[in-house]
Short mmCIF file of C-alpha atoms in Angstrom, two decimals:
data_model
loop_
_atom_site.label_atom_id
_atom_site.label_comp_id
_atom_site.label_asym_id
_atom_site.label_seq_id
_atom_site.Cartn_x
_atom_site.Cartn_y
_atom_site.Cartn_z
CA MET A 1 11.16 -98.97 16.06
CA GLU A 2 8.94 -96.06 17.07
CA LEU A 3 6.18 -95.09 14.64
CA TYR A 4 7.74 -91.72 13.84
CA GLN A 5 11.01 -93.37 12.74
CA ARG A 6 9.17 -94.64 9.66
CA PHE A 7 8.83 -91.05 8.45
CA LEU A 8 11.80 -89.12 9.85
CA THR A 9 15.29 -89.40 11.23
CA GLU A 10 16.43 -87.40 14.25
CA LYS A 11 20.00 -86.12 14.46
CA VAL A 12 21.07 -85.75 18.09
CA ASP A 13 24.46 -84.57 19.40
CA ALA A 14 26.57 -86.19 22.11
CA ASN A 15 24.70 -84.22 24.79
CA GLY A 16 21.31 -85.43 23.64
CA MET A 17 20.37 -82.12 22.02
CA LEU A 18 18.42 -82.14 18.77
CA GLU A 19 20.55 -80.98 15.83
CA GLY A 20 18.25 -81.74 12.92
CA ILE A 21 15.42 -83.81 11.45
CA ASP A 22 15.41 -85.47 8.04
CA PHE A 23 11.90 -86.24 6.78
CA HIS A 24 11.24 -89.13 4.40
CA ALA A 25 7.48 -89.53 4.29
CA PRO A 26 5.96 -91.56 1.42
CA ASP A 27 4.04 -89.77 -1.32
CA ASN A 28 0.72 -90.90 0.17
CA PHE A 29 1.53 -90.00 3.80
CA ASN A 30 -1.71 -89.39 5.67
CA PHE A 31 -2.05 -88.71 9.39
CA GLY A 32 -5.32 -90.65 9.56
CA PHE A 33 -4.09 -93.84 7.95
CA ASP A 34 -0.41 -93.75 8.92
CA VAL A 35 -0.71 -92.60 12.53
CA VAL A 36 -4.23 -93.13 13.92
CA ASP A 37 -4.88 -96.40 12.08
CA TYR A 38 -1.35 -97.63 12.76
CA TYR A 39 -1.81 -97.34 16.51
CA GLY A 40 -5.43 -98.48 16.16
CA THR A 41 -4.14 -101.72 14.62
CA GLU A 42 -0.82 -102.26 16.43
CA GLU A 43 -1.78 -100.90 19.87
CA PRO A 44 -5.58 -100.64 19.82
CA ASP A 45 -5.88 -100.41 23.61
CA ARG A 46 -3.40 -97.55 24.01
CA ARG A 47 -5.14 -94.45 25.39
CA ALA A 48 -5.45 -91.67 22.84
CA MET A 49 -7.56 -89.12 24.76
CA ILE A 50 -9.19 -88.48 28.10
CA TRP A 51 -12.09 -86.07 27.62
CA VAL A 52 -13.95 -84.33 30.43
CA SER A 53 -17.02 -82.15 29.91
CA ALA A 54 -17.78 -78.91 31.73
CA ASP A 55 -20.08 -80.80 34.14
CA GLY A 56 -17.60 -83.60 34.81
CA GLU A 57 -18.70 -86.29 32.33
CA GLU A 58 -15.66 -88.39 31.40
CA LYS A 59 -14.89 -90.32 28.22
CA ILE A 60 -11.73 -92.30 27.49
CA PHE A 61 -10.86 -93.07 23.87
CA THR A 62 -8.25 -95.58 22.75
CA PHE A 63 -6.51 -95.47 19.39
CA GLY A 64 -8.71 -98.40 18.42
CA ASP A 65 -11.75 -96.26 19.21
CA MET A 66 -10.39 -93.37 17.14
CA MET A 67 -9.60 -95.63 14.20
CA ARG A 68 -13.14 -97.00 14.17
CA LYS A 69 -14.91 -93.69 14.84
CA SER A 70 -12.92 -91.81 12.20
CA ALA A 71 -13.60 -94.58 9.66
CA GLN A 72 -17.31 -94.47 10.47
CA THR A 73 -17.27 -90.68 10.16
CA ALA A 74 -15.44 -90.82 6.83
CA ASN A 75 -18.09 -93.17 5.43
CA TYR A 76 -20.83 -90.89 6.75
CA LEU A 77 -19.36 -87.69 5.32
CA LYS A 78 -18.70 -89.40 2.00
CA SER A 79 -22.40 -90.37 1.86
CA LEU A 80 -23.25 -86.66 2.13
CA GLY A 81 -21.12 -85.87 -0.91
CA ILE A 82 -17.96 -84.64 0.83
CA ILE A 83 -14.96 -85.67 -1.25
CA LYS A 84 -11.26 -84.97 -1.71
CA GLY A 85 -10.53 -81.26 -2.05
CA ASP A 86 -13.81 -80.02 -0.53
CA ARG A 87 -13.46 -77.32 2.12
CA VAL A 88 -15.19 -78.11 5.41
CA LEU A 89 -15.51 -75.61 8.28
CA LEU A 90 -15.34 -77.08 11.79
CA VAL A 91 -16.81 -75.15 14.72
CA LEU A 92 -16.60 -77.70 17.51
CA ARG A 93 -15.21 -75.94 20.60
CA ARG A 94 -13.49 -78.66 22.69
CA HIS A 95 -16.11 -81.34 22.01
CA TRP A 96 -14.74 -84.86 21.61
CA GLU A 97 -16.36 -85.12 18.18
CA PHE A 98 -13.66 -82.82 16.74
CA TRP A 99 -11.06 -85.60 16.83
CA PRO A 100 -12.80 -88.37 14.83
CA ILE A 101 -14.19 -85.74 12.44
CA ILE A 102 -10.86 -84.07 11.60
CA VAL A 103 -9.16 -87.46 11.21
CA ALA A 104 -12.00 -88.58 8.92
CA LEU A 105 -11.56 -85.47 6.77
CA HIS A 106 -7.85 -86.24 6.48
CA LYS A 107 -8.68 -89.76 5.30
CA LEU A 108 -11.10 -88.37 2.70
CA GLY A 109 -8.62 -85.76 1.53
CA ALA A 110 -11.11 -83.00 2.28
CA ILE A 111 -9.61 -79.73 3.54
CA CYS A 112 -10.64 -78.94 7.10
CA ILE A 113 -10.90 -75.36 8.35
CA PRO A 114 -11.18 -75.19 12.15
CA ALA A 115 -12.87 -72.04 13.46
CA THR A 116 -13.89 -70.54 16.78
CA ASP A 117 -17.45 -70.48 18.11
CA GLN A 118 -17.10 -66.72 18.64
CA LEU A 119 -17.80 -66.00 14.96
CA LYS A 120 -20.79 -63.88 13.99
CA GLU A 121 -22.90 -63.96 10.82
CA LYS A 122 -20.62 -61.58 8.88
CA ASP A 123 -17.56 -63.62 9.92
CA PHE A 124 -19.15 -66.80 8.58
CA VAL A 125 -20.16 -65.13 5.32
CA TYR A 126 -16.59 -63.94 4.79
CA ARG A 127 -15.17 -67.41 5.51
CA PHE A 128 -17.73 -69.28 3.40
CA ASP A 129 -17.02 -67.00 0.44
CA ALA A 130 -13.25 -66.63 0.79
CA ALA A 131 -12.56 -70.35 1.13
CA GLY A 132 -15.41 -71.67 -1.01
CA VAL A 133 -16.71 -73.71 1.92
CA LYS A 134 -18.93 -76.63 0.88
CA ALA A 135 -19.85 -77.98 4.33
CA ILE A 136 -19.96 -76.87 7.93
CA ILE A 137 -19.94 -79.08 11.02
CA CYS A 138 -21.00 -76.99 13.98
CA THR A 139 -21.63 -77.31 17.70
CA ALA A 140 -25.17 -76.97 18.99
CA SER A 141 -23.88 -75.23 22.12
CA GLY A 142 -24.61 -71.53 22.48
CA THR A 143 -25.87 -69.31 19.66
CA VAL A 144 -23.10 -69.83 17.12
CA ILE A 145 -25.16 -72.27 15.07
CA ASP A 146 -27.80 -69.56 14.59
CA GLU A 147 -25.12 -67.18 13.32
CA ALA A 148 -23.91 -69.89 10.94
CA GLU A 149 -27.46 -70.57 9.76
CA ALA A 150 -28.04 -66.89 8.98
CA ALA A 151 -24.80 -66.80 6.97
CA ALA A 152 -25.63 -70.05 5.16
CA ASN A 153 -28.81 -68.46 3.79
CA ARG A 154 -26.59 -65.88 2.07
CA CYS A 155 -24.05 -68.37 0.68
CA PRO A 156 -25.45 -70.83 -1.86
CA GLN A 157 -22.09 -72.60 -2.28
CA LEU A 158 -22.58 -74.11 1.19
CA LYS A 159 -24.28 -77.43 0.45
CA VAL A 160 -24.00 -79.48 3.65
CA LYS A 161 -24.86 -78.44 7.22
CA ILE A 162 -24.17 -80.83 10.09
CA VAL A 163 -24.71 -80.29 13.80
CA ALA A 164 -22.28 -82.33 15.91
CA ASN A 165 -23.86 -82.66 19.35
CA GLY A 166 -27.57 -82.03 19.06
CA THR A 167 -30.26 -81.35 16.49
CA LYS A 168 -31.43 -78.38 14.43
CA GLU A 169 -34.10 -78.19 11.76
CA GLY A 170 -32.58 -78.28 8.30
CA TRP A 171 -29.27 -79.66 9.58
CA HIS A 172 -27.97 -83.23 9.55
CA SER A 173 -27.38 -84.70 13.02
CA TYR A 174 -23.92 -86.23 13.27
CA THR A 175 -24.77 -87.96 16.55
CA ASP A 176 -27.89 -89.65 15.20
CA GLU A 177 -26.82 -90.39 11.62
CA VAL A 178 -23.21 -91.55 11.88
CA LYS A 179 -24.16 -94.72 13.76
CA ALA A 180 -25.55 -96.34 10.61
CA PHE A 181 -22.17 -96.46 8.84
CA SER A 182 -19.35 -99.00 8.71
CA GLU A 183 -16.42 -98.69 11.12
CA VAL A 184 -14.00 -99.73 8.37
CA TYR A 185 -12.55 -97.24 5.87
CA PRO A 186 -9.49 -98.56 4.00
CA ARG A 187 -7.01 -96.25 2.30
CA PRO A 188 -8.23 -95.57 -1.27
CA THR A 189 -6.11 -96.92 -4.14
CA ASP A 190 -7.54 -94.71 -6.89
CA GLU A 191 -7.32 -90.98 -7.60
CA SER A 192 -9.38 -90.24 -4.48
CA CYS A 193 -6.39 -91.21 -2.31
CA PRO A 194 -5.03 -88.11 -0.52
CA MET A 195 -1.38 -87.40 -1.32
CA ARG A 196 1.37 -85.93 0.86
CA ASP A 197 1.73 -82.64 -1.01
CA GLU A 198 -1.98 -81.88 -1.35
CA LEU A 199 -3.79 -79.42 0.90
CA MET A 200 -5.05 -80.84 4.18
CA LEU A 201 -5.74 -77.96 6.57
CA MET A 202 -6.45 -74.24 6.39
CA TYR A 203 -6.62 -71.59 9.10
CA PHE A 204 -7.85 -68.03 8.91
CA THR A 205 -5.20 -65.76 10.40
CA SER A 206 -6.02 -63.35 13.21
CA GLY A 207 -6.47 -60.32 10.98
CA THR A 208 -5.18 -57.59 13.30
CA THR A 209 -4.78 -55.09 10.43
CA ALA A 210 -7.08 -56.38 7.65
CA TYR A 211 -9.44 -59.20 6.74
CA PRO A 212 -8.02 -62.56 7.81
CA LYS A 213 -5.87 -64.39 5.28
CA ILE A 214 -6.15 -68.16 4.78
CA ALA A 215 -2.95 -70.07 5.54
CA ALA A 216 -3.07 -73.36 3.61
CA HIS A 217 -1.08 -76.41 4.77
CA GLU A 218 -0.27 -79.76 3.18
CA HIS A 219 -0.42 -83.22 4.78
CA THR A 220 3.26 -82.94 5.75
CA TYR A 221 2.29 -80.22 8.24
CA ALA A 222 1.22 -82.93 10.69
CA LEU A 223 4.67 -84.57 10.63
CA ALA A 224 6.46 -81.30 11.43
CA HIS A 225 4.61 -81.22 14.75
CA PHE A 226 6.61 -84.26 15.88
CA LEU A 227 9.23 -81.71 16.97
CA THR A 228 6.55 -79.70 18.80
CA ALA A 229 5.47 -82.68 20.87
CA LYS A 230 8.68 -84.57 21.57
CA TRP A 231 11.27 -81.80 21.71
CA TRP A 232 9.24 -78.91 23.10
CA HIS A 233 6.27 -80.34 25.03
CA ASN A 234 8.51 -83.26 26.08
CA VAL A 235 5.64 -85.76 25.87
CA ARG A 236 6.19 -89.43 26.54
CA LYS A 237 4.15 -92.46 25.54
CA ASP A 238 2.94 -93.23 29.04
CA GLY A 239 2.30 -89.62 30.01
CA ILE A 240 -0.75 -87.39 29.63
CA HIS A 241 -0.40 -84.09 27.82
CA PHE A 242 -2.76 -81.16 28.41
CA THR A 243 -2.75 -78.13 26.10
CA VAL A 244 -5.32 -75.46 26.95
CA SER A 245 -6.79 -74.44 23.61
CA GLU A 246 -10.12 -74.36 21.86
CA THR A 247 -10.13 -76.35 18.60
CA GLY A 248 -10.85 -73.25 16.55
CA TRP A 249 -7.26 -72.07 17.01
CA GLY A 250 -4.11 -73.46 15.44
CA LYS A 251 -2.65 -74.13 18.89
CA ALA A 252 -5.11 -77.00 19.27
CA VAL A 253 -3.50 -79.13 16.57
CA TRP A 254 -0.08 -78.07 17.92
CA GLY A 255 -0.87 -79.54 21.33
CA LYS A 256 -3.97 -81.72 21.13
CA LEU A 257 -3.48 -83.84 18.02
CA TYR A 258 -0.65 -84.28 15.52
CA GLY A 259 2.67 -84.45 17.35
CA GLN A 260 1.29 -86.02 20.51
CA TRP A 261 -0.38 -88.87 18.64
CA ILE A 262 2.64 -89.35 16.36
CA CYS A 263 4.55 -89.96 19.61
CA GLY A 264 1.81 -92.30 20.87
CA ALA A 265 0.99 -90.04 23.83
CA CYS A 266 -2.41 -89.56 25.46
CA ILE A 267 -3.95 -86.09 25.29
CA PHE A 268 -6.25 -84.59 27.89
CA THR A 269 -9.16 -82.37 26.86
CA TYR A 270 -11.22 -80.35 29.31
CA ASP A 271 -14.35 -79.10 27.53
CA PHE A 272 -14.96 -76.12 29.81
CA GLU A 273 -17.25 -73.26 28.89
CA LYS A 274 -15.86 -70.53 31.14
CA PHE A 275 -12.28 -70.53 32.35
CA ASP A 276 -11.82 -71.15 36.07
CA GLN A 277 -8.25 -71.54 37.25
CA GLU A 278 -9.26 -73.56 40.31
CA LYS A 279 -11.11 -76.12 38.19
CA LEU A 280 -8.25 -76.27 35.71
CA LEU A 281 -5.76 -76.87 38.51
CA GLY A 282 -8.11 -79.51 39.84
CA MET A 283 -7.99 -81.31 36.48
CA ILE A 284 -4.19 -81.35 36.50
CA GLU A 285 -4.30 -82.82 40.00
CA LYS A 286 -7.05 -85.40 39.44
CA TYR A 287 -5.82 -86.78 36.12
CA ARG A 288 -2.12 -86.64 36.99
CA ILE A 289 -1.16 -84.53 34.00
CA THR A 290 2.55 -84.90 33.18
CA THR A 291 3.11 -82.19 30.56
CA PHE A 292 1.18 -78.93 30.29
CA CYS A 293 1.04 -76.07 27.80
CA ALA A 294 -0.97 -72.85 28.04
CA PRO A 295 -0.72 -69.22 26.93
CA PRO A 296 0.87 -66.72 29.36
CA THR A 297 -2.58 -65.39 30.27
CA ILE A 298 -3.48 -68.75 31.84
CA TYR A 299 -0.23 -68.83 33.79
CA ARG A 300 -0.87 -65.31 35.07
CA PHE A 301 -4.14 -66.56 36.56
CA MET A 302 -2.49 -69.70 37.92
CA ILE A 303 0.24 -67.89 39.86
CA LYS A 304 -2.41 -65.71 41.51
CA ALA A 305 -4.29 -68.79 42.74
CA ASP A 306 -3.48 -70.65 45.95
CA LEU A 307 -1.36 -73.41 44.43
CA SER A 308 -0.82 -75.00 47.84
CA LYS A 309 -4.42 -76.27 47.70
CA HIS A 310 -3.56 -78.55 44.75
CA ASP A 311 -1.23 -81.50 44.36
CA LEU A 312 0.63 -80.69 41.15
CA SER A 313 3.41 -83.19 41.74
CA SER A 314 2.58 -85.13 38.56
CA LEU A 315 3.68 -82.19 36.42
CA GLU A 316 7.06 -82.82 34.80
CA TYR A 317 7.26 -80.09 32.17
CA ILE A 318 5.50 -76.84 31.29
CA THR A 319 5.54 -74.83 28.08
CA THR A 320 3.94 -71.69 26.69
CA ALA A 321 3.27 -69.92 23.39
CA GLY A 322 0.68 -67.69 21.76
CA GLU A 323 2.12 -64.41 22.99
CA ALA A 324 5.46 -63.22 24.27
CA VAL A 325 6.15 -63.99 27.94
CA ASN A 326 6.95 -61.22 30.38
CA PRO A 327 9.97 -62.11 32.56
CA GLU A 328 7.79 -61.36 35.58
CA VAL A 329 5.50 -64.31 34.70
CA PHE A 330 8.53 -66.54 34.05
CA ASN A 331 10.09 -65.75 37.41
CA GLN A 332 6.89 -65.94 39.47
CA LEU A 333 5.92 -69.28 37.95
CA LYS A 334 9.33 -70.72 38.70
CA ALA A 335 9.06 -69.53 42.30
CA ALA A 336 5.51 -70.84 42.70
CA THR A 337 5.85 -74.26 41.04
CA GLY A 338 9.54 -75.03 40.81
CA HIS A 339 9.18 -75.58 37.07
CA THR A 340 10.98 -73.62 34.38
CA LEU A 341 8.61 -72.31 31.73
CA MET A 342 9.85 -73.29 28.27
CA GLU A 343 8.69 -70.74 25.72
CA GLY A 344 8.11 -71.36 22.01
CA PHE A 345 7.16 -69.27 19.01
CA GLY A 346 5.35 -69.96 15.77
CA GLN A 347 2.56 -68.69 13.57
CA THR A 348 -0.58 -69.91 11.86
CA GLU A 349 1.66 -70.18 8.79
CA THR A 350 4.30 -72.35 10.49
CA THR A 351 4.89 -75.01 13.09
CA LEU A 352 7.27 -74.46 16.01
CA THR A 353 9.82 -72.00 14.60
CA ILE A 354 11.74 -70.78 17.67
CA ALA A 355 11.79 -72.53 21.03
CA ASN A 356 13.52 -73.55 24.20
CA LEU A 357 13.78 -77.24 23.35
CA VAL A 358 14.39 -80.14 25.71
CA GLY A 359 17.88 -79.85 27.15
CA MET A 360 18.21 -76.11 26.67
CA THR A 361 18.59 -73.61 29.50
CA PRO A 362 16.04 -70.84 28.83
CA LYS A 363 16.70 -67.17 29.40
CA PRO A 364 13.82 -65.19 30.92
CA GLY A 365 12.12 -63.17 28.20
CA SER A 366 13.64 -65.16 25.32
CA MET A 367 11.66 -67.24 22.83
CA GLY A 368 14.66 -69.58 22.58
CA LYS A 369 16.63 -70.50 19.47
CA PRO A 370 15.57 -71.43 15.91
CA THR A 371 14.33 -75.01 15.73
CA PRO A 372 16.23 -77.38 13.42
CA ILE A 373 13.40 -77.59 10.89
CA TYR A 374 13.69 -73.91 9.97
CA LYS A 375 16.68 -71.92 8.73
CA LEU A 376 15.99 -68.44 10.10
CA ARG A 377 17.46 -65.06 9.30
CA LEU A 378 16.95 -61.66 10.94
CA VAL A 379 16.91 -59.02 8.20
CA ASP A 380 16.40 -55.29 7.75
CA ALA A 381 13.88 -53.65 5.42
CA ASN A 382 16.20 -54.33 2.45
CA GLY A 383 16.64 -58.02 3.21
CA ASN A 384 20.14 -57.65 4.64
CA ASP A 385 21.21 -59.64 7.70
CA ILE A 386 21.39 -57.47 10.80
CA PRO A 387 24.13 -57.62 13.47
CA MET A 388 23.74 -59.17 16.90
CA GLY A 389 21.72 -57.08 19.30
CA GLU A 390 19.78 -55.16 16.66
CA ALA A 391 16.12 -55.82 15.85
CA GLY A 392 15.32 -57.40 12.50
CA GLU A 393 12.42 -59.20 10.87
CA ILE A 394 12.27 -62.94 11.50
CA CYS A 395 12.39 -64.65 8.09
CA VAL A 396 12.46 -68.30 7.00
CA ASP A 397 14.98 -69.10 4.27
CA VAL A 398 13.11 -70.91 1.49
CA SER A 399 15.79 -70.53 -1.18
CA ASN A 400 16.28 -74.31 -1.20
CA GLY A 401 12.58 -75.13 -0.89
CA ARG A 402 9.90 -74.93 1.77
CA PRO A 403 10.60 -76.87 4.96
CA TYR A 404 8.01 -79.25 6.38
CA GLY A 405 5.50 -77.27 8.42
CA LEU A 406 5.63 -74.01 6.44
CA PHE A 407 2.37 -73.13 4.72
CA ARG A 408 2.14 -73.41 0.93
CA LYS A 409 0.22 -70.21 0.25
CA TYR A 410 -2.54 -67.89 1.30
CA TYR A 411 -5.48 -69.64 -0.30
CA GLY A 412 -7.01 -67.68 -3.17
CA ASP A 413 -4.71 -64.72 -2.46
CA GLU A 414 -1.71 -64.47 -4.77
CA GLU A 415 -1.02 -60.86 -3.80
CA ASN A 416 -0.52 -61.56 -0.11
CA THR A 417 1.36 -64.78 -0.87
CA ARG A 418 3.86 -62.83 -3.02
CA ALA A 419 4.13 -60.13 -0.34
CA ALA A 420 5.05 -62.74 2.27
CA MET A 421 7.29 -64.99 0.14
CA HIS A 422 9.88 -63.25 -2.01
CA ASP A 423 13.62 -63.09 -2.52
CA GLY A 424 14.04 -66.59 -1.13
CA LEU A 425 12.44 -65.70 2.20
CA TYR A 426 9.16 -66.10 4.00
CA HIS A 427 8.64 -62.84 5.86
CA THR A 428 6.90 -63.47 9.19
CA GLY A 429 6.27 -59.78 9.93
CA ASP A 430 7.61 -60.34 13.48
CA MET A 431 10.68 -58.58 14.84
CA ALA A 432 13.33 -59.94 17.18
CA TYR A 433 16.95 -59.48 18.17
CA ARG A 434 19.62 -62.11 18.81
CA ASP A 435 22.03 -62.09 21.76
CA GLU A 436 25.61 -63.37 21.87
CA ASP A 437 24.43 -66.91 22.70
CA GLY A 438 22.00 -67.12 19.78
CA TYR A 439 18.83 -66.65 21.85
CA LEU A 440 16.06 -64.63 20.20
CA PHE A 441 14.02 -61.96 21.96
CA PHE A 442 10.67 -60.80 20.61
CA VAL A 443 10.38 -57.09 19.82
CA GLY A 444 7.01 -56.72 18.05
CA ARG A 445 5.35 -56.73 14.65
CA THR A 446 7.19 -54.85 11.92
CA ASP A 447 4.45 -52.24 11.82
CA ASP A 448 4.50 -51.90 15.63
CA ILE A 449 8.08 -50.59 15.84
CA ILE A 450 8.17 -47.04 17.26
CA LYS A 451 10.65 -44.60 15.68
CA SER A 452 11.34 -41.74 18.08
CA SER A 453 14.17 -39.18 17.70
CA GLY A 454 16.18 -41.67 15.67
CA TYR A 455 15.64 -44.55 18.11
CA ARG A 456 13.86 -47.76 17.13
CA ILE A 457 11.79 -48.91 20.09
CA GLY A 458 10.05 -52.28 20.38
CA PRO A 459 6.76 -52.10 22.30
CA PHE A 460 7.20 -55.43 24.05
CA GLU A 461 10.28 -54.40 26.04
CA ILE A 462 8.34 -51.45 27.50
CA GLU A 463 5.30 -53.63 28.17
CA ASN A 464 7.59 -55.98 30.12
CA VAL A 465 8.52 -53.15 32.46
CA LEU A 466 4.97 -51.83 32.78
CA MET A 467 3.68 -55.27 33.77
CA GLU A 468 5.99 -55.24 36.78
CA HIS A 469 4.10 -52.26 38.24
CA PRO A 470 1.37 -53.48 40.62
CA ALA A 471 -1.21 -51.05 39.17
CA VAL A 472 -0.96 -52.54 35.67
CA LEU A 473 -3.26 -55.46 34.91
CA GLU A 474 -2.88 -55.33 31.14
CA CYS A 475 -1.18 -52.93 28.74
CA ALA A 476 -0.28 -52.19 25.13
CA VAL A 477 2.41 -49.85 23.88
CA THR A 478 2.15 -48.00 20.56
CA GLY A 479 3.69 -44.98 18.88
CA VAL A 480 1.79 -41.73 18.38
CA PRO A 481 2.80 -38.82 16.13
CA ASP A 482 4.91 -36.04 17.63
CA PRO A 483 6.01 -32.89 15.75
CA THR A 484 9.46 -32.89 17.34
CA ARG A 485 10.37 -36.56 17.79
CA GLY A 486 8.41 -38.06 14.90
CA GLN A 487 6.76 -40.47 17.32
CA VAL A 488 6.57 -40.84 21.08
CA VAL A 489 5.71 -43.86 23.18
CA LYS A 490 2.12 -44.25 24.32
CA ALA A 491 0.96 -46.80 26.90
CA THR A 492 -2.68 -47.87 27.02
CA ILE A 493 -3.27 -49.43 30.43
CA VAL A 494 -6.00 -51.45 32.11
CA LEU A 495 -5.65 -50.92 35.85
CA ALA A 496 -5.67 -53.68 38.44
CA LYS A 497 -8.37 -53.73 41.11
CA GLY A 498 -7.84 -51.15 43.81
CA TYR A 499 -6.22 -48.55 41.57
CA THR A 500 -7.84 -45.39 40.19
CA ALA A 501 -6.72 -43.41 37.16
CA SER A 502 -5.06 -40.11 38.03
CA GLU A 503 -2.30 -37.76 36.93
CA GLU A 504 -0.31 -38.79 39.99
CA LEU A 505 -0.49 -42.44 38.96
CA LYS A 506 0.61 -41.56 35.42
CA LYS A 507 3.69 -39.81 36.76
CA GLU A 508 4.41 -42.70 39.11
CA ILE A 509 4.28 -45.20 36.23
CA GLN A 510 6.44 -42.99 34.01
CA THR A 511 9.09 -42.71 36.73
CA PHE A 512 8.90 -46.46 37.30
CA VAL A 513 9.69 -47.14 33.63
CA LYS A 514 12.49 -44.53 33.53
CA ASN A 515 14.18 -46.25 36.46
CA LEU A 516 14.11 -49.68 34.80
CA THR A 517 14.95 -48.97 31.17
CA ALA A 518 16.57 -46.36 28.93
CA PRO A 519 14.98 -42.96 29.60
CA TYR A 520 13.99 -42.36 25.95
CA LYS A 521 11.71 -45.42 26.11
CA TYR A 522 9.36 -44.25 28.83
CA PRO A 523 5.69 -43.61 27.82
CA ARG A 524 5.24 -39.87 27.41
CA VAL A 525 1.53 -40.51 26.86
CA ILE A 526 -0.55 -42.76 29.11
CA ASP A 527 -4.18 -43.63 28.55
CA PHE A 528 -6.19 -45.58 31.14
CA VAL A 529 -8.98 -47.73 29.67
CA ASP A 530 -11.44 -50.35 30.90
CA GLU A 531 -10.36 -52.90 28.29
CA LEU A 532 -8.06 -53.25 25.29
CA PRO A 533 -9.45 -53.80 21.78
CA LYS A 534 -8.75 -57.37 20.69
CA THR A 535 -9.32 -59.75 17.79
CA ILE A 536 -11.49 -62.85 18.18
CA SER A 537 -8.32 -64.79 19.02
CA GLY A 538 -7.47 -62.37 21.82
CA LYS A 539 -4.64 -60.49 20.12
CA ILE A 540 -4.48 -56.77 20.78
CA ARG A 541 -5.59 -54.56 17.89
CA ARG A 542 -2.72 -52.10 17.97
CA THR A 543 -3.92 -50.45 14.77
CA GLU A 544 -7.06 -49.41 16.65
CA LEU A 545 -4.99 -48.01 19.48
CA ARG A 546 -2.82 -46.06 17.06
CA LYS A 547 -5.92 -44.39 15.67
CA SER A 548 -7.26 -43.37 19.09
#
């Protein structure tokens, strides 16, 4: 019996396609004890992670190592007063320390809040206050720890400051201090034992239109990522999975922790400081990576590199998420590597919601179909189901209860929780349409839809066309007011090298779009810029563009 079969039952059809998953986790299910410690006891020598630093230092961790290090870390953090229910902010980049620390927090029942090292003082103050953060564990790399220190001086509720890979005056040193503690931490049997339905993990959302909200998840969230790893990433026990993500983003636990370890697979972590596609390709080649996941941006860089210089024959499967994929990227990657890119969709508030799962034949430009964990509906503004081919809001049906993987609430924010969950639905705020085969195609955020002369226009379909023009490096489409049409389409474009902004180029791009899509969709307004405004997580701030 595989480990995951203790907690769930897969339903597979005669063709080997996943039809459903029934979860049956015990009340005290805990990823740290039930997954990491299980493998650490039953298969202690099984590789859990290969970690490589920016300068090439290599560390290999077994599940036995992770069991002992997480136990030691739990004892250490407990000695500093961190207990069940405490909120702990983790700013650890891709450092190996993230893994034993987050597992230790799960064992303690403390609520971990991963965050990016791009935060500034005001960002830390907001997070410390909004989540009631008691402790921070921060990298010593760069200047982020100074930003955190400045914020800590303004937030008296922050009681514990720990630096993970160095030293700083006034901060505890994880590296130096953790060594003194026992490598055994048994599951508690009293009220301090974490329970399945208690909060385990919180993420601040991207905040493209307002201050970030705090999506709060229970311990069952980890189990829902079994589907992510086995049925989307297609990991196997003897393979090595590589997801390109910094630990401050939700995608890290999607691809560098929960599902992969539930399946007993080894993860690969490259702790780079500045992205270099040649070095990344070199890592895939050297470590014989079998399954790989990255955002479309990474793939765009990869297909522009000289792939013939690298032996990528170990790759068996490639996936992508984080932003919608332009068909151009899909097609070029297939031509360059021979692999079909399997797209998936989800949010900070969910696990994998829509995807091209193992065994499916993807359609270029489609996110795939709803995954079996979630019952999805596409609805109009009044909550009515919309017909095939028309754009509607992607909603999760929660009328019979929340599925595993869906967040419980926005922490400390009843107003936004009620706005997102009502009438038996969780409203994602994302728009899509469904074709005759049940495949879903991303259209945009609900507030991004352009209404022009009675037409409803999704920005992404126009961006797809624009990206096919050689002059366009990056673009964003928004609606701008028009006295006659209500709104017209505006394209904000970053030009590729070798191209110069001009009226002639504008007309060329407009004609290009007219020839490839319905004429009413072409951008009547084009603005050339040096860069697009983005959130810390790299998402385009369309609200800013609409104001300009």
